[in-house]
């Protein structure tokens, strides 16, 4: 499990509008990489290019190269559906399926890979919920609707759903921005555990969060409104926060803008 | 026939938020309450009138109203039974529903999730237009085009699938239960498709994205996120369509051979419905005949009501089980 991602010269467009430009970076396996930067600089857009979710928006397209170990994700003939099965995603707002129970939510992705036995599904659901630190809270009500959980629990349910299909990489787009501090802490603890197994990329608005959870940090910025976002620099998180090499990074981290 | 549209998030459109009532609300509240009472009173008056008209005819009836398979209320002694008409109404409407719903849902899914934006707009417009075509137009089209056209396919069905009771027949004709059901299906298809489309558009984008991000294909995404979410709305839409089919008068009156028998074979020269029988018989009906037709109308009303309630129980029961 857990593979390396290597991006080179990546541009992403919405129609004729270029949202991010010429991004190259390496994302290491079994570690947490944080994306920070002012809003609108293209963090979400870039994250979604990594599992080919960007292109589900009408008119959106990508140029450049993304390698997952030796596989070129944008090579002709690569099925985006299979890319998304390998690279899971957790969204900004918790989005469990409203019509499904807790159990069904976690099992939702399993059914996509063909029939599996009830016993096997039970086992994976339990393991995934334990992996998402949610098992103890929901084990007595697996058949209740997922939408009945608290926001923080819903987000962990979504993480359980994402890891149930055993992806190589887990992408998280501001997973705590809709949560209270206690739930946020629970998710941060979870991220620290999950990085033993997965390559994790997390977009965050919160500088302290990036400092707490990530091993490496990438800072994105845009020259002006309407300009495409760019990667300013990327380094070990400790270096980024103590000794950034770019003035813009320092200004952003110390709260002088953004 | 009423069918409320419910979405999972919105709840019924009538649900009131618990806000403090301001003074300005008061007159309005009385006004709406009065309107409601008046409406109920009018409905009660209509019901009383109809029942009063029907009772003498029912007393005069020599046969059993429930089981007699003839309709001769103007003879002396008068004899008439609702059985064949009620059966024909239910049979033709359910056949129509079975044919219309899958196509309508398919059309709605195509418009909302497959068609390019321009085509989707045009198709949506056409569906709305079709929903507004008066039923007599469908009826005439049925008589002029579909009745002769169906002769061949009906014979084909009878020859190769005749072992199924539905398709067995001594004589195969174009003016059959099947043809009438097809006309009904085409008639109710646009309204079901139009409502289903609205419902499918309500599916939160974030749930669709959740499915896609799990590695669902578009069809898997539809099964995972769109159809379960839209199900109550599709059921409501179907009930609206079923109500239309059961109440439809002119289109089927033109096609049904107006017999009074009960047969499951849909290809033979038999078929009738309560509404068609009223339309065809009212002009020449005498005193008892009118009462008999009114009684049949009341039965139609009760059937519609029961079907509606059953459908509501399906919707509430299934979604309630998850709560
Ligand atoms: N669905 C979309 N359609 C068109 N433009 C979009 C869409 N989503 C984002 N954008 C544009 O792309 C740019 C980057 O947005 P985003 O990736 O959401 O930034 P961030 O996540 O860093 O706040 C913004 O200028 C935004 O307006
Ligand atoms: Mg964002």
Short mmCIF file of N, CA and C and ligand atoms in Angstrom, two decimals, chain A residues 39-45 92 173-174 203 205, ligand 2:
data_model
loop_
_atom_site.label_atom_id
_atom_site.label_comp_id
_atom_site.label_asym_id
_atom_site.label_seq_id
_atom_site.Cartn_x
_atom_site.Cartn_y
_atom_site.Cartn_z
N UNK A 39 -7.29 31.47 0.07
CA UNK A 39 -8.39 30.80 -0.63
C UNK A 39 -8.47 31.31 -2.06
N UNK A 40 -8.83 30.40 -2.95
CA UNK A 40 -8.89 30.74 -4.37
C UNK A 40 -7.59 30.50 -5.11
N UNK A 41 -6.55 30.01 -4.40
CA UNK A 41 -5.26 29.84 -5.07
C UNK A 41 -5.17 28.47 -5.75
N UNK A 42 -6.20 27.66 -5.63
CA UNK A 42 -6.21 26.43 -6.42
C UNK A 42 -5.84 25.17 -5.67
N UNK A 43 -5.87 25.20 -4.34
CA UNK A 43 -5.52 23.99 -3.56
C UNK A 43 -6.50 22.85 -3.85
N UNK A 44 -7.80 23.17 -3.80
CA UNK A 44 -8.80 22.14 -4.06
C UNK A 44 -8.68 21.64 -5.49
N UNK A 45 -8.52 22.56 -6.39
CA UNK A 45 -8.40 22.19 -7.80
C UNK A 45 -7.23 21.23 -8.00
N UNK A 92 -14.69 18.48 1.97
CA UNK A 92 -14.73 19.54 2.97
C UNK A 92 -15.95 19.39 3.88
N UNK A 173 -9.74 17.30 1.57
CA UNK A 173 -9.88 18.73 1.27
C UNK A 173 -10.51 19.44 2.47
N UNK A 174 -9.69 20.10 3.23
CA UNK A 174 -10.16 20.79 4.45
C UNK A 174 -11.16 19.94 5.24
N UNK A 203 -5.52 19.34 2.50
CA UNK A 203 -5.61 20.78 2.31
C UNK A 203 -6.10 21.37 3.61
N UNK A 205 -6.77 25.17 5.96
CA UNK A 205 -6.77 26.60 6.07
C UNK A 205 -6.01 27.02 7.32
MG1 LIG C 2 -10.83 24.75 -1.45
#
